[in-house]
XYZ file of N, CA, C and O in Angstrom:
468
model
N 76.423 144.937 39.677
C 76.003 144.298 38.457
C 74.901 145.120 37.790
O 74.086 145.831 38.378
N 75.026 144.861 36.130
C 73.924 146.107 35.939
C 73.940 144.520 34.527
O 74.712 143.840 33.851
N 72.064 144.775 34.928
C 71.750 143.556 33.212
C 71.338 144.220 32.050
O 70.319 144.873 31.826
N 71.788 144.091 31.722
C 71.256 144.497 30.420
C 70.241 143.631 29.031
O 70.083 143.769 27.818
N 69.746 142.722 30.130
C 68.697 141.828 29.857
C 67.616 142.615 28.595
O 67.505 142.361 27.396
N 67.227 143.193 29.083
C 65.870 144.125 28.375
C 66.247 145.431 27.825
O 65.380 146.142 27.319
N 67.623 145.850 27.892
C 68.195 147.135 27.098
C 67.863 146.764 26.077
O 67.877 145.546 25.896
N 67.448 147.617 25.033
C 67.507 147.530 23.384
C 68.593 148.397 22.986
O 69.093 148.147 21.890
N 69.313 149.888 24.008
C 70.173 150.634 22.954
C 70.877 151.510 24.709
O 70.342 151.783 25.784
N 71.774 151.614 24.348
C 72.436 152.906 25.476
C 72.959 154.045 24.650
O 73.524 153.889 23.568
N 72.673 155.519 25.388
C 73.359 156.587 24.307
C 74.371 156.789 25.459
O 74.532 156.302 26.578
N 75.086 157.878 24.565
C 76.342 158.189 24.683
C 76.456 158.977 26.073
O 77.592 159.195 26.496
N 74.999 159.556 27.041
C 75.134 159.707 28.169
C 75.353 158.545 29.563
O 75.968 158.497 30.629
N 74.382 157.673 28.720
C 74.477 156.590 29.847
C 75.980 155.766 29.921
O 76.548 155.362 30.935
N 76.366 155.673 28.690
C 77.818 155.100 28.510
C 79.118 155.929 29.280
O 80.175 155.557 29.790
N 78.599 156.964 29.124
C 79.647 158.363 29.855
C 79.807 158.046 31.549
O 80.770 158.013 32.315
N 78.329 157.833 31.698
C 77.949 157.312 33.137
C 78.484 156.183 33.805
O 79.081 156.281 34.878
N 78.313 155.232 33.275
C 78.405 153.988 33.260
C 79.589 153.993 33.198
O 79.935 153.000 33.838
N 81.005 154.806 32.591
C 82.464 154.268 32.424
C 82.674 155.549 33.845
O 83.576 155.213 34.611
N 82.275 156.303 34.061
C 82.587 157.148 35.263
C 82.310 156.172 36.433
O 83.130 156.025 37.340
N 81.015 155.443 36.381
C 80.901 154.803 37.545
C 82.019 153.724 37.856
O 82.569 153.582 38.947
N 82.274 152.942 36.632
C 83.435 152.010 36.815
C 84.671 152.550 37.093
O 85.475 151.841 37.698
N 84.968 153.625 36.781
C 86.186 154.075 36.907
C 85.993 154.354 38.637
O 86.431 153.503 39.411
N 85.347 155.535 39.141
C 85.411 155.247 40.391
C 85.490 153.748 41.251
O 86.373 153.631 42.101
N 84.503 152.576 40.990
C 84.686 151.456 41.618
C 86.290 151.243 41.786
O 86.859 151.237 42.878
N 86.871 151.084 40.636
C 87.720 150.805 40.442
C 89.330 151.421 41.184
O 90.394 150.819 41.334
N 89.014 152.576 41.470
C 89.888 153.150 42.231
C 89.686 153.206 43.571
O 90.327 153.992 44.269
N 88.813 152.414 44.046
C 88.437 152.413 45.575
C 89.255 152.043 46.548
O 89.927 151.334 45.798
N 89.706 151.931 47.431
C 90.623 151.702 48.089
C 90.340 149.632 48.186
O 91.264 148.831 48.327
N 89.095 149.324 48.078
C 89.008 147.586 47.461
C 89.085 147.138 46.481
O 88.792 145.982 46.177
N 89.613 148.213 45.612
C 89.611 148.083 44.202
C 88.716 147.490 43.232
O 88.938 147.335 42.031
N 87.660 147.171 43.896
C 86.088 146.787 42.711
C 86.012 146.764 41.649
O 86.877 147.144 40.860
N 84.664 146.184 41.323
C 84.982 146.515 39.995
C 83.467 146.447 39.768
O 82.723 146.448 40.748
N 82.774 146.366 38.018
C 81.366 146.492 37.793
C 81.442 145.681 36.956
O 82.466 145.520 36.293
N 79.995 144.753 36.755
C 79.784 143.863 35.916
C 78.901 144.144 35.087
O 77.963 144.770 35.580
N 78.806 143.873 33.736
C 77.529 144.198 32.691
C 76.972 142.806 32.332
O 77.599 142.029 31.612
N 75.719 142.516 32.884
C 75.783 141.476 32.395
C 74.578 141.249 31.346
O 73.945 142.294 31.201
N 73.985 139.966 30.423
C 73.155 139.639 29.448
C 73.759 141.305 28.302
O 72.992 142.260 28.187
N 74.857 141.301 27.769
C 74.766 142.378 26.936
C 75.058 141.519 25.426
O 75.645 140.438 25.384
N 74.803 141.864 24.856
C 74.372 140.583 23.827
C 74.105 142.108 21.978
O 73.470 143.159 22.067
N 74.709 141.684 20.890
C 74.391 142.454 19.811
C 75.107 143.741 19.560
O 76.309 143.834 19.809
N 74.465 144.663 19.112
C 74.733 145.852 19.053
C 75.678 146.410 20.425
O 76.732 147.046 20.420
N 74.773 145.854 21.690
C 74.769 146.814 22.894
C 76.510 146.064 23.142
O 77.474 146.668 23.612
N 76.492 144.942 22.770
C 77.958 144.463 23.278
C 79.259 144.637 22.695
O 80.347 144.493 23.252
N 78.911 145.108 20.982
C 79.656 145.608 20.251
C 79.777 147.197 20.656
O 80.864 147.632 20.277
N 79.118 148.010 21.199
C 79.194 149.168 21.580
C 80.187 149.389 23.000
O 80.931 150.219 23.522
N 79.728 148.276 23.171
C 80.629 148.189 24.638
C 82.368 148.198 24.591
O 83.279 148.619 25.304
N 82.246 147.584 23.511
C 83.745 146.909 22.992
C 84.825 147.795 22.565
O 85.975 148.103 22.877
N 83.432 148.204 21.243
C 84.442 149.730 20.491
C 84.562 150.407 21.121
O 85.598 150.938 20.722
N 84.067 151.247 22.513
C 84.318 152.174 23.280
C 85.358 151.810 24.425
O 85.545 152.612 25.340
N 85.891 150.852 24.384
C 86.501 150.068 25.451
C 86.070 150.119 26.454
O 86.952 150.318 27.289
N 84.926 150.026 26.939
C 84.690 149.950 28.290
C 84.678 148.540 28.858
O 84.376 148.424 30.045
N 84.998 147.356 28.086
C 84.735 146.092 28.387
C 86.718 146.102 29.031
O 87.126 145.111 29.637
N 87.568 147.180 28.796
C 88.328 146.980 29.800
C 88.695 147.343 31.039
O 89.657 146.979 31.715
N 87.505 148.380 31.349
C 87.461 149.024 33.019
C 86.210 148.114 33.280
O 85.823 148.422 34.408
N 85.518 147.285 32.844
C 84.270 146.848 33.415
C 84.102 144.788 33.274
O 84.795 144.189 32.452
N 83.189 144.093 34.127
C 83.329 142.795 33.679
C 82.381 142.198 32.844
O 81.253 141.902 33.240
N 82.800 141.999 31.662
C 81.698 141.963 30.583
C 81.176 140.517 30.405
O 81.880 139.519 30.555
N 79.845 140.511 30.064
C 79.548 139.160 30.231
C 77.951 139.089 29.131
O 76.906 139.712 29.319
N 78.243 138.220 28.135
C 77.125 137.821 27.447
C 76.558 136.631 27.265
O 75.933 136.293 26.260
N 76.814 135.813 28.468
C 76.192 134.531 28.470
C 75.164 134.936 29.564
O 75.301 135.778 30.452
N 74.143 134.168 29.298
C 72.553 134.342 30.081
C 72.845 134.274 31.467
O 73.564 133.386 31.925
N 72.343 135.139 32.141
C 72.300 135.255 33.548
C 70.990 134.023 33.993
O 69.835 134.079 33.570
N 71.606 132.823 35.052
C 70.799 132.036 35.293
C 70.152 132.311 36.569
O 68.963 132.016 36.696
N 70.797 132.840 37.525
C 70.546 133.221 38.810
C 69.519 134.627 38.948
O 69.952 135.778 38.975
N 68.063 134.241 39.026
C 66.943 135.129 39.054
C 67.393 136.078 39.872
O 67.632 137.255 39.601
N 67.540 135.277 41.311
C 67.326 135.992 42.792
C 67.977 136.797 42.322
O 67.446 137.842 41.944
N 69.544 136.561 42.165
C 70.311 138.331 42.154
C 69.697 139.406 41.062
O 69.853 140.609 41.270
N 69.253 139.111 40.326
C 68.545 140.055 39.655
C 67.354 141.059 40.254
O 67.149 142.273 40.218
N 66.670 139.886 40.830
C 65.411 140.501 41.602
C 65.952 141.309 42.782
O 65.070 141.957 43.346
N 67.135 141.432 43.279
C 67.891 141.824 44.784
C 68.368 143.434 44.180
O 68.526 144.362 44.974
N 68.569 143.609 42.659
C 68.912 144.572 42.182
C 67.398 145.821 41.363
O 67.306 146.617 40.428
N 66.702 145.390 42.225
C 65.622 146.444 41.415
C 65.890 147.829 41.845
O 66.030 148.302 42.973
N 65.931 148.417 40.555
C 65.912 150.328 40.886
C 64.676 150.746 40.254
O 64.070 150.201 39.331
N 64.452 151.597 40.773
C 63.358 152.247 40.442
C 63.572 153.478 39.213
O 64.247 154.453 39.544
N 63.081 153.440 38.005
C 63.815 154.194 36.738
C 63.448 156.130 37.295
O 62.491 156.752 37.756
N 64.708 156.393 36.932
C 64.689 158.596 37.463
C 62.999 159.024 36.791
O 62.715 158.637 35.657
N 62.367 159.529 37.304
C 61.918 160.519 37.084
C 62.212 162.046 36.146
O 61.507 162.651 35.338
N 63.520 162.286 36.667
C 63.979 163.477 35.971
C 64.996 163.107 35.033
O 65.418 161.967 35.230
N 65.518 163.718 34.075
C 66.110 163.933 32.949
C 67.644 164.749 33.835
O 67.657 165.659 34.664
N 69.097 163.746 33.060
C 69.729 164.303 33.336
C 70.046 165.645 32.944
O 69.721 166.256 31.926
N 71.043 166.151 34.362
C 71.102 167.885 34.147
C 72.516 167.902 33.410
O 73.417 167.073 33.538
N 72.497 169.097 32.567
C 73.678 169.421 31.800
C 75.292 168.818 31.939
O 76.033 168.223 31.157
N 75.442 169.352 33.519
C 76.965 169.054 33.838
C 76.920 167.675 34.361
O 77.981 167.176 34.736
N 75.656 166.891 34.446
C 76.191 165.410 34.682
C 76.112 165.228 32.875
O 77.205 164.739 32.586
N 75.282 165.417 31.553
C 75.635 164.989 30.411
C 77.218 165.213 30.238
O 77.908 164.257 29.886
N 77.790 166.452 30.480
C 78.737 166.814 29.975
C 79.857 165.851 30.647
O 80.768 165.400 29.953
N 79.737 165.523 32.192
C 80.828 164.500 32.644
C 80.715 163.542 32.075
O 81.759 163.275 31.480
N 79.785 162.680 31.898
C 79.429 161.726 31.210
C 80.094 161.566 29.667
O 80.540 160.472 29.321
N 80.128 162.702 28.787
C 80.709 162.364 27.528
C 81.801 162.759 28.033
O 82.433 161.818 28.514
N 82.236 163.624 28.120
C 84.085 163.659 28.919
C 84.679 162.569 29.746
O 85.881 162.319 29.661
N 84.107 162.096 30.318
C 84.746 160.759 30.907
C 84.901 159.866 29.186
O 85.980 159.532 28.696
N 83.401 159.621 28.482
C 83.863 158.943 27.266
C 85.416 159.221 26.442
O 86.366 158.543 26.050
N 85.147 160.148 26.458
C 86.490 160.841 25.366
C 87.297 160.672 26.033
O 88.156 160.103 25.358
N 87.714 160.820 27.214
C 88.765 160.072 27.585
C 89.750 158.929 27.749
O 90.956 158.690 27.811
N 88.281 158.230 27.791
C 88.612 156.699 27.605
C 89.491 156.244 26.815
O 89.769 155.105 27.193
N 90.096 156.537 25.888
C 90.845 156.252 24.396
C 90.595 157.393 23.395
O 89.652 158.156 23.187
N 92.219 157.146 22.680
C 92.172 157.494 21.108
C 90.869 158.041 20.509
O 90.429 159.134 20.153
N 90.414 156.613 20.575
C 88.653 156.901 19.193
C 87.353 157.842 19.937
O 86.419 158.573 19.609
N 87.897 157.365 20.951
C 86.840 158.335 21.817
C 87.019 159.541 21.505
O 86.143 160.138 20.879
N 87.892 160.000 21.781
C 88.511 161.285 21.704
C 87.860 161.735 20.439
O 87.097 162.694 20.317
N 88.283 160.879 19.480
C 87.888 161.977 18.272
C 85.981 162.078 18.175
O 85.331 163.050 17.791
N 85.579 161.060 18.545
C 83.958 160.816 18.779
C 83.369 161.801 19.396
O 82.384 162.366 18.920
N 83.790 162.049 20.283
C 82.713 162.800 21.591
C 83.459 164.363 21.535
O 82.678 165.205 21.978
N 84.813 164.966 21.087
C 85.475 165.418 21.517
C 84.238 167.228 20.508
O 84.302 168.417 20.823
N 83.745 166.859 19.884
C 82.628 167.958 19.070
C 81.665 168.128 19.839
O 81.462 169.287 20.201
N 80.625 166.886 20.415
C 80.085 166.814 21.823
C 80.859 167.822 22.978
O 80.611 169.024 22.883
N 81.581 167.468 23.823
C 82.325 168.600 24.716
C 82.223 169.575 23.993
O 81.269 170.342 24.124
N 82.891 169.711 23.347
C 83.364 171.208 22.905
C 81.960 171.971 22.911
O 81.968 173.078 23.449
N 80.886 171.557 22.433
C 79.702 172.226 22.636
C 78.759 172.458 23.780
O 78.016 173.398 24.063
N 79.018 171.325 24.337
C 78.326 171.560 25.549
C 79.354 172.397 27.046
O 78.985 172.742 28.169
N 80.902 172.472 26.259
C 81.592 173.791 27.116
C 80.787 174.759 26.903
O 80.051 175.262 27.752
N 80.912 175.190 25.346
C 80.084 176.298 24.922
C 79.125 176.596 25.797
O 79.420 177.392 26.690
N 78.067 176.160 25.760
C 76.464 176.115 26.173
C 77.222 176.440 27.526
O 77.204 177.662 27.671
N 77.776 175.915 28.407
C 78.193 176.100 29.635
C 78.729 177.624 30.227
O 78.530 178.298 31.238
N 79.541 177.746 28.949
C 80.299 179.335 29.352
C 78.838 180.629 28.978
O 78.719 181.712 29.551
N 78.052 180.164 28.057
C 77.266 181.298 27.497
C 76.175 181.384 28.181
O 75.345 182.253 27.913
């Protein structure tokens, strides 16, 4: 479960992330899956148009249950992601669909670039 209680915005790396991570759950041999939950506005309409609300379990009614929240504390990175996790990250996006494709697909292409040079 990931809340999105206190998100104000996700970019297009964390979303890259976030549909890579579901996609692995999802192919697990228990077949899992990931939940988003309190996503509410913008962040849930973003969710939508990118389709990730169909590899993932989307949910915008208020999370009532504290404890599991509190059972999920991470501690936020220190470091800044490195190149070839940005670049999986929008390549998993563009994959995702059609619209993706045309979205992110200027993204890749540049950060191949940067990669080969």
């Amino acid at each position: 479960m990931i809340d999105f209680e206190d998100c104000s915005s996700m970019d297009s790396t964390f979303l890259g992330i976030l549909v890579s991570v579901a996609l692995k759950i999802r192919s697990a041999a228990d077949e899992g899956s990931i939940s988003l939950l309190n996503l509410r506005g913008r962040n849930l309409e973003t969710v939508c148009n990118l389709g990730i609300h169909q590899i993932a379990n989307v949910s915008s009614d208020e999370v009532k249950d504290e404890v599991q929240l509190e059972n999920l504390a991470i501690k936020p990175s220190q470091s800044n992601a490195n190149p070839d996790t940005i670049y999986k990250a929008h390549k998993a996006l563009m994959n995702l669909n059609e619209k993706n494709l045309k979205v992110f697909s200027d993204v890749v292409s540049y950060l191949e670039q940067k990669k080969e040079g």
